[in-house]
Each structure stands twice: as C-alpha cells, then as structure tokens.
XYZ file of C-alpha atoms in Angstrom:
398
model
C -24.361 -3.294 1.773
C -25.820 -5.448 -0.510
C -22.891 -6.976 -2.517
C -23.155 -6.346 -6.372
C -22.044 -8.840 -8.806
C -18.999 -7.180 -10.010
C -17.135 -9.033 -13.289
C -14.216 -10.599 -13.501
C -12.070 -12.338 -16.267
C -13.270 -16.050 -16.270
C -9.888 -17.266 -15.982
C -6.835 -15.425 -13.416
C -3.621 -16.406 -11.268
C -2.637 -15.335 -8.252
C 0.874 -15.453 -6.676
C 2.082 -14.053 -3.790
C 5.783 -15.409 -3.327
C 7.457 -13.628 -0.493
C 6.712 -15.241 3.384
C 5.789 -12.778 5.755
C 5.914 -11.956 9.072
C 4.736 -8.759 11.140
C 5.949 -7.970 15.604
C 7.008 -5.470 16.871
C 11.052 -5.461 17.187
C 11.052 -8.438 14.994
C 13.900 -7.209 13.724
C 15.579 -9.195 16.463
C 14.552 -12.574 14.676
C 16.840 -11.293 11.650
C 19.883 -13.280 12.271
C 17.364 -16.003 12.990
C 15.719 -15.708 9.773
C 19.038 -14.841 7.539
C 20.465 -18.398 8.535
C 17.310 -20.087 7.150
C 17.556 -18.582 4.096
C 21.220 -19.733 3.737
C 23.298 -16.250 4.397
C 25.881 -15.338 6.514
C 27.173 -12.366 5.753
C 24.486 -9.332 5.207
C 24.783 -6.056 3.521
C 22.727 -3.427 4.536
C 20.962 -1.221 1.720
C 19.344 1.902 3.022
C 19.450 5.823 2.156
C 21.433 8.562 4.446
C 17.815 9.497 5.731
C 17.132 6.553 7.519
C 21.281 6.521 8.933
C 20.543 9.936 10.299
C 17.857 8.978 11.852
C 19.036 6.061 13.512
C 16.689 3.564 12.031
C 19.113 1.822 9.979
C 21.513 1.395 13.493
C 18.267 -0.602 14.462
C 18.411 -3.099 11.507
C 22.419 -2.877 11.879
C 22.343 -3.415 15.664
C 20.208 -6.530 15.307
C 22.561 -8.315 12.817
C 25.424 -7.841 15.268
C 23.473 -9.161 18.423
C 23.326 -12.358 15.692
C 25.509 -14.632 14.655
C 25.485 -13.297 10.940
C 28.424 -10.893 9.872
C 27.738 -7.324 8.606
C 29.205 -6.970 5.105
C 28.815 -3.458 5.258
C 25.944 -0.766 4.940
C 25.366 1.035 1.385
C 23.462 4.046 1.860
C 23.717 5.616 -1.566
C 20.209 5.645 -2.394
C 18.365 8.324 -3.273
C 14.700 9.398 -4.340
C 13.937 6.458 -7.413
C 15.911 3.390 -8.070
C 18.042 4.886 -10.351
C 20.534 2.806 -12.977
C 23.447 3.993 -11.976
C 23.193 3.730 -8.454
C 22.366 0.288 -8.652
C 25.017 -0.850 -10.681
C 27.222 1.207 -7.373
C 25.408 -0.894 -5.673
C 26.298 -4.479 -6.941
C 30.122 -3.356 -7.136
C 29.189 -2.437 -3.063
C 28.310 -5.872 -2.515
C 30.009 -7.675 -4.300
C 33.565 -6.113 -3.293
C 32.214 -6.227 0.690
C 32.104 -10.011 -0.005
C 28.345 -10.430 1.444
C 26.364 -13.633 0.204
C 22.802 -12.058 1.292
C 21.050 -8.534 1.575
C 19.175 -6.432 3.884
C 16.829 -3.800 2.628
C 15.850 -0.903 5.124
C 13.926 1.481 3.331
C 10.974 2.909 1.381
C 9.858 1.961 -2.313
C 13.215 3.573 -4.237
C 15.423 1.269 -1.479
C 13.601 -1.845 -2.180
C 13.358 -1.539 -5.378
C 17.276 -0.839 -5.722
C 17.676 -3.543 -3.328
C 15.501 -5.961 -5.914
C 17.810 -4.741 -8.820
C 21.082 -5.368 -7.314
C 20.268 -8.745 -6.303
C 19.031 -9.797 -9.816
C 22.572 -8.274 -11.290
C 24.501 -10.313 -8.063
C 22.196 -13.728 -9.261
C 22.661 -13.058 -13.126
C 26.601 -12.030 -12.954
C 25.438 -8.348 -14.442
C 27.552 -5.465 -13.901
C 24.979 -3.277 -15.449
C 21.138 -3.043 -15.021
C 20.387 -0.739 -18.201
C 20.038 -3.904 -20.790
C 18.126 -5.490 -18.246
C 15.980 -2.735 -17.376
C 15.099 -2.877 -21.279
C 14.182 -6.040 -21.310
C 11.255 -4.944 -18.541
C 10.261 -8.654 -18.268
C 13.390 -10.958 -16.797
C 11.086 -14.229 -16.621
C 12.620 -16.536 -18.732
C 15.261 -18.947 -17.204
C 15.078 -16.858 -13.926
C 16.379 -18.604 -11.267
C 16.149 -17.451 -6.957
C 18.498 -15.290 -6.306
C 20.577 -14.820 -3.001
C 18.948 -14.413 0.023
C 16.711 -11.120 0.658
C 15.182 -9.955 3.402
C 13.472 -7.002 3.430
C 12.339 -3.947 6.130
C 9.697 -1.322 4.611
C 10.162 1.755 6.897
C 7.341 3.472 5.393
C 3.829 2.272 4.750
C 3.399 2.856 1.319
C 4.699 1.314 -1.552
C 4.169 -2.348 -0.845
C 7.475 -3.737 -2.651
C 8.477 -5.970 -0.198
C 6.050 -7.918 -1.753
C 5.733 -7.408 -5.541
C 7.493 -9.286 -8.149
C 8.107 -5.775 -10.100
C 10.253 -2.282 -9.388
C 10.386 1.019 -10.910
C 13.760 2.343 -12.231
C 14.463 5.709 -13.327
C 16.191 5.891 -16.524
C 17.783 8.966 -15.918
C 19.433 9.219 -19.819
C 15.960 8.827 -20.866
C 13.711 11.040 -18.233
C 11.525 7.773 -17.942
C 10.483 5.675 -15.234
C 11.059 1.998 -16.211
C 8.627 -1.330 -15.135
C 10.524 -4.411 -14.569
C 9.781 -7.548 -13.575
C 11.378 -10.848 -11.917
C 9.769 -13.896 -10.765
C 12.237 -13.497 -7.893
C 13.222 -9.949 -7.228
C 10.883 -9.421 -4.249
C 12.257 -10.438 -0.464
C 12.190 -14.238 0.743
C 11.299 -12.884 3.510
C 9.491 -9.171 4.466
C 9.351 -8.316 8.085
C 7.112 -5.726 9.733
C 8.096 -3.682 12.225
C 6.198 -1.192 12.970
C 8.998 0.392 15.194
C 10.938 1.386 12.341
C 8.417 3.571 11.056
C 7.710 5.822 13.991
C 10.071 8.186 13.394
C 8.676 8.484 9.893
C 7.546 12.973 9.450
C 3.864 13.783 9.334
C 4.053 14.626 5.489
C 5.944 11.525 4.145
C 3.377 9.582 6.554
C 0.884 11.535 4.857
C 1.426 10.632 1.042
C 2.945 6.977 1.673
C -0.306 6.273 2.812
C -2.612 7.756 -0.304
C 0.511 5.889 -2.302
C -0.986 2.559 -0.726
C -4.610 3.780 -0.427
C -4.002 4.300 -4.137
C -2.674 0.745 -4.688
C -5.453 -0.319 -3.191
C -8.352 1.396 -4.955
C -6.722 0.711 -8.468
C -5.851 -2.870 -7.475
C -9.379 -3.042 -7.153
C -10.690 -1.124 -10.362
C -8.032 -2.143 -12.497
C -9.110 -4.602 -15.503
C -7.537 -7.322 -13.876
C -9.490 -7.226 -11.042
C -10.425 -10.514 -9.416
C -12.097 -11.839 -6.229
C -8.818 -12.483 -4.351
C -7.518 -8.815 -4.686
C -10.733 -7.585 -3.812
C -10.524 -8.986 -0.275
C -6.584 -8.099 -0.186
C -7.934 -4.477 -1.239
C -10.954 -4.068 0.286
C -9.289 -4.770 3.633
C -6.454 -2.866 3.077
C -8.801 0.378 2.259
C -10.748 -0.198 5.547
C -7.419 -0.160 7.856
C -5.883 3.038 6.038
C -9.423 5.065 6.586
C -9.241 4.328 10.168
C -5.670 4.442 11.112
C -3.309 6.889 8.559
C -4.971 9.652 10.399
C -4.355 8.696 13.804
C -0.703 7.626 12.367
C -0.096 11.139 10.740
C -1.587 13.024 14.221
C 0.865 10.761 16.626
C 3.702 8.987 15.142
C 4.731 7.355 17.678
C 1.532 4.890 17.678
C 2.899 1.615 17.325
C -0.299 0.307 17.025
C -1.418 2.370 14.073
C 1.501 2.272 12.690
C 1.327 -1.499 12.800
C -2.073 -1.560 10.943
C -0.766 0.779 8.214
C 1.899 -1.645 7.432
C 0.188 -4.534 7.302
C -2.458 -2.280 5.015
C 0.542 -1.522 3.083
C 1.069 -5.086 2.311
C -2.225 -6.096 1.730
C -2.635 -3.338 -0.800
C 0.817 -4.352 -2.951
C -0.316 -8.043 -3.032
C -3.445 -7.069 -4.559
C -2.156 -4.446 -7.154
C 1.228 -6.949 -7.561
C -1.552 -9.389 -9.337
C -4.128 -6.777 -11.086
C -1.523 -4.329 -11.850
C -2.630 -0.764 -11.361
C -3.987 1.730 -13.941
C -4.545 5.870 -14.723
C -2.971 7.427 -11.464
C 0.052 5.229 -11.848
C 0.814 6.191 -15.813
C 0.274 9.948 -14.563
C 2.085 9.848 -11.483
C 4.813 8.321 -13.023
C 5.218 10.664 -15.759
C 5.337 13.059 -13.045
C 7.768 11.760 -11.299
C 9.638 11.526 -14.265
C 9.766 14.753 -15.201
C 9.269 17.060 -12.537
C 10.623 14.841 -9.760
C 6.817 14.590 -7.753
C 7.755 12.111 -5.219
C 5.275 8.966 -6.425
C 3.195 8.566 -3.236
C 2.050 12.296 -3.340
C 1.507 11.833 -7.058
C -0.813 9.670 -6.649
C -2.252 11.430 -3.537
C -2.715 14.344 -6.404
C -4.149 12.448 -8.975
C -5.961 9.445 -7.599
C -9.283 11.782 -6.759
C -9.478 13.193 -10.029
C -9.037 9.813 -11.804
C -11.848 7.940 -9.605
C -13.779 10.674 -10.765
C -12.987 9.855 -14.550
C -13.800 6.314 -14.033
C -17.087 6.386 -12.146
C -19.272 5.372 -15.246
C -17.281 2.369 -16.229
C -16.609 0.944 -12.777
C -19.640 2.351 -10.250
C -20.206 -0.892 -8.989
C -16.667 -1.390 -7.595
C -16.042 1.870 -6.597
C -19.298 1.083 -4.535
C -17.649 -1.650 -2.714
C -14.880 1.001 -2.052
C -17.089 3.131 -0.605
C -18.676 1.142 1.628
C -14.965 -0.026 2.899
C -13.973 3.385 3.589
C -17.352 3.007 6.184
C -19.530 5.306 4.148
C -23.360 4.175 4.578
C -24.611 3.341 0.799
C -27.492 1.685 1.528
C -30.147 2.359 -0.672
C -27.749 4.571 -2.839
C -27.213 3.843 -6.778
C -23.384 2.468 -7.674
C -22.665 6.085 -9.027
C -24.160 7.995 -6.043
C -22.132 5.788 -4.080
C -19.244 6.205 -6.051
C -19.241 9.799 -6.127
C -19.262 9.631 -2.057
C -16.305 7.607 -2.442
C -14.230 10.084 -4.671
C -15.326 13.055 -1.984
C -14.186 10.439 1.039
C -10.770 10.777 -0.548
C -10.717 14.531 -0.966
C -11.697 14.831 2.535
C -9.066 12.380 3.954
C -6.261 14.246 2.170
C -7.387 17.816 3.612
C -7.312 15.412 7.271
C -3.731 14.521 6.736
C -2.543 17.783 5.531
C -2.288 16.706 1.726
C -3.242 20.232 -0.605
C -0.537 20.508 -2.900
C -1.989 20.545 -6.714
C 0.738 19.814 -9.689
C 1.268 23.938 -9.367
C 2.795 23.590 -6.586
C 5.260 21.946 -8.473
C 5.660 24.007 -11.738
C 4.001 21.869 -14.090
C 2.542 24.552 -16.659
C -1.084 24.820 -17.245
C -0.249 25.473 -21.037
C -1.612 22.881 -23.501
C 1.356 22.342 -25.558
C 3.768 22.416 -22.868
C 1.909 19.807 -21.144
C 2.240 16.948 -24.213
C 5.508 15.589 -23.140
C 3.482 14.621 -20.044
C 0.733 13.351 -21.686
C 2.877 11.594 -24.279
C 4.473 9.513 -21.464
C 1.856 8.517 -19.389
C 0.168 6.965 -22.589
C 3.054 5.166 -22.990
C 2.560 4.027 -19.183
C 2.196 0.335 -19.289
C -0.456 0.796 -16.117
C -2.718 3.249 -18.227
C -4.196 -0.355 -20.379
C -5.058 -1.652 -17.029
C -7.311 1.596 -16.221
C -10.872 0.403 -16.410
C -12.176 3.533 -18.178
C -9.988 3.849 -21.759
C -7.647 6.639 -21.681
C -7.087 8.754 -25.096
C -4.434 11.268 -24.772
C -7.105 13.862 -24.926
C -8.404 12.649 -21.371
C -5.109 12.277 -19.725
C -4.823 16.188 -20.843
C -7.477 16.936 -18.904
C -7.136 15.257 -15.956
C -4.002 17.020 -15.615
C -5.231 20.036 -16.296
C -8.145 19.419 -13.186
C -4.788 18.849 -10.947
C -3.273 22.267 -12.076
C-alpha cells in the first residue's frame, strides 16, 4: 500500500514514562527489580478472581523466593476502580506497613493500584476530591515504588499516565490523570494470562484493538502513535484468535501483551474518542464491562467516522492484512469496519447492548446520551459528535 499523507497537528509530545520489560516467568526478576526501585516491603493488589485462580500465588510466590518482604495481599477489587475501595485500599497499605506495591490484575486493578499510590505519595485518605480535580499535574512528585503485572491483554494501564474511577454516588465514570500514577516498572508475562476464559480473552482484546484504532483516528493523532498503533493492530489480527481458540499459547499470548502495550502507549498520547465516551457511559450505567463495550460499539463508530478519517482508517486496513491496493480510502475503509465485524463473530463476540437491557426507547436512552457527550474522549473523535448522532449509534447497537 501506497502510504497516504495523513495530517497531523504541526506541533505534538510524546511521553512514555514507565520502563518495560516482557519473558516469560519474569516474574522471578521481581525481587530483583523491587530493590532497584528502592522497596522492600511489597503489597500485593489483585481481585479474588485472580487468588482463586492461583495467579496471584504466582506473583506472591516470587516475592518470597526474594529477598523483599510481603506486606500483605489486598484483593478487594472489584469490576471498576471504584472510590471507596481505593480509599480501603490505602488504609490496607498503609496499616500493613509496605513502602512499595505490586499490581496483579486487569484495567480496574491497575487503575486502583495507580489511585492508592497517589493517596500513599500525597498523604490522602480519600480519593473523591482528587478524583474531581481529574488533572493531579501540578507539584506532582514520584510516588513510591510500583510495579505492575497486566494479567489480561487489554487495557494497556500499565502504561498510561491516566485511570478510570467509578464514582459510584454519581453513576459516572471519572478520567484522572498523574504524571506519575502509571508503574516504574510493567512486566510481561505472558504466563499469567493463560489461564485467562475464552470470553474475557475475547473482549480484552477488541478493548485494545479498540485503543488501537482510536489511538490512531483520534484528533491527536501523530506519526509516533501511528507506528505504536499500527503495529499493535497487526499482532491482535493474527494472534487474539489463536489466543481465544488455545489459551494456553504462551506464544500468542505473549504477542497480545506486548500488542496490549503498544496500543495504550499510543492512545496514552492521542487520547481516544466516540467508542470510549459510549462505552463508558455504558459501563456506567448498566455495568457493560468496558472491553466488550467497546467490542459493541467500536464497529458501528468506524462506520460513523469513515468520511472524516478514510485515509487512516485505510492504513488500518491494510494492518489488519486486507489487500487495498488500488481501492479508494473509503472502499478501503469500509473493508476495515467489516474486518472487525468478522473478527468478533471469530472470537465468539455477538452480544448487542440488548443483551444487556439498555431500552431501545428514545427518551429512555438520553441519560446515556447525555453522559457520553459529557465524555471527555468524545472531543478527541475525529468525526464531531452532536447528541443526535450518539443517539443513533446506540440505537444501531440495540
């Protein structure tokens, strides 16, 4: 493919602050790695999924083979960071006496895990004025050392300077940012994710295809996050299936993480844009877990945006290894928005929002609508969004 001269703001920053590493077992370098950074004695922050399943043991295990102490392992997490179980969360560490954290999870455990540490660095015993704030930049200092474990390949926080709280008083899903909040250090292990089920798999993926694609759309787009993003799309098309069909692929499951990451640095610099405001409304307010939210919506909003971004979406397509040669951007485009359709029906992915109760009537719909327009990703989509459009794309994933 010929490559087309796609725009971009004259002037952009990039940042990308976390180090990273990616092995096999590398959790066994943990103790190694927790020294550097200056801790001794680690608490564990994980969810009672990932204790059942022994996958937290694995972390735990490899901070006793080291010469770091185990603080203790908080497991309290649940589905969303949510404000009051990070404030638990602080009291956790703080009263267990640990001087650094370990984060073994998904998207809702790092970003708790990001939240407590800026409330153990600031001396906060609650995150809600904080969380109001949504920008903590000014006189932000490091915090205590972080290292961090994604056990799914999805959300790409290890890396991003930002998390998503629920505001549970307020039914809203919260952006916040802090120069500092993301791991010193993420490390990949692939073996923690193999005993990840097909369907979480599944819509982790699409949640960092999704990063990806809108990373890449967004109106912050630049040349850097293309590459990130472009790459990133190429490694999900060829391995989430083969991930989804046998789990216990390290290999695949090796290439989705590192996708993972590749996607979160690119959207953690051009921001997102229309799947993210609607899939975090729904999340919001009928509990959609994000990743299939924005397995739900992400066709139907590449759709919306083909006129105003063909060009990229071109680029996309060719990515996902989709011959456009000799086709126009919007032909080529339009193959793209199919290529998703088909590689959700591949890794079992049908649900539509009725599968989750969300009325088809107009006027019960608005609350939805409302609060995606409030979405601060929706200015970053690269086709405007009126409330009027965000009604019907919802209504198309009905």
């Amino acid at each position: 493919m010929k490559y087309p001269n796609v725009k971009f703001e004259p002037l952009f920053s990039w940042v990308n602050r976390p180090r990273i590493m990616y092995a096999p077992g590398l959790r066994s370098e943990l103790g190694f790695e927790m020294e550097q950074l200056g801790g001794k004695k680690a608490a564990i922050f994980t969810d009672k999924g990932l204790v059942a399943a022994g996958v937290a043991g694995m972390v735990a295990d490899a901070v006793k083979n080291s010469g770091l102490e185990l603080a203790g392992i908080f497991d309290s997490i649940i589905q969303d960071a949510r404000i009051d179980i990070i404030n638990q969360g602080a009291a956790f560490y703080r009263q267990s006496g640990a001087d650094c954290m370990v984060a073994v999870g998904g998207g809702s455990v790092m970003d708790t895990a990001k939240a407590i540490n800026i409330m153990i660095g600031g001396g906060n015993d609650d995150f809600q004025p904080l969380a109001d704030q949504a920008g903590l930049w000014e006189g932000a200092k490091p915090l205590p050392p972080h290292i961090a474990f994604p056990t799914t390949a999805g959300t790409g926080c290890e890396v991003t300077s930002a998390m998503v709280v629920m505001d549970s008083k307020a039914h809203a899903k919260l952006q916040v940012t802090h120069p500092y909040c993301n791991a010193d250090l993420a490390m990949l292990d692939p073996e923690l994710t193999a005993k990840l089920p097909a369907k979480i798999t599944a819509f982790t993926g699409m949640d960092a295809l999704t990063h990806a694609i809108e990373g890449m759309t967004s109106t912050g787009a630049e040349p850097i996050s293309d590459a990130l993003g472009l790459h990133a799309i190429r490694l999900i098309f060829k391995y989430l299936p083969v991930a989804v069909k046998s789990p216990e692929d390290i290999d695949a499951r090796g290439h989705m993480l590192i996708a993972s990451t590749l996607a979160g640095m690119c959207f953690g610099n051009t921001m997102t844009g229309g799947v993210h405001a609607t899939a975090h409304a729904l999340g919001a307010l009928y509990g959609i877990p994000h990743g299939l939210a924005n397995s739900i919506m992400l066709p139907i909003v590449m759709d919306f945006n083909v006129p105003e971004a063909a060009d990229r979406y071109m680029m996309i397509a060719d990515a996902m290894g989709l011959d456009v040669t000799g086709k126009k951007p919007a032909e080529a485009a339009k193959m793209a928005v199919k290529a998703v359709v088909a590689l959700k029906k591949k890794i079992g992915l049908t649900e539509t929002l009725k599968d989750f109760k969300v009325p088809k009537d107009q006027e019960k719909l608005m609350p939805l609508v409302e609060l995606a327009g409030a979405d601060g990703q929706v200015s970053y989509n690269p086709r405007y969004l009126e409330e009027a459009d965000i009604l019907k794309l919802y209504l198309k994933a009905i």
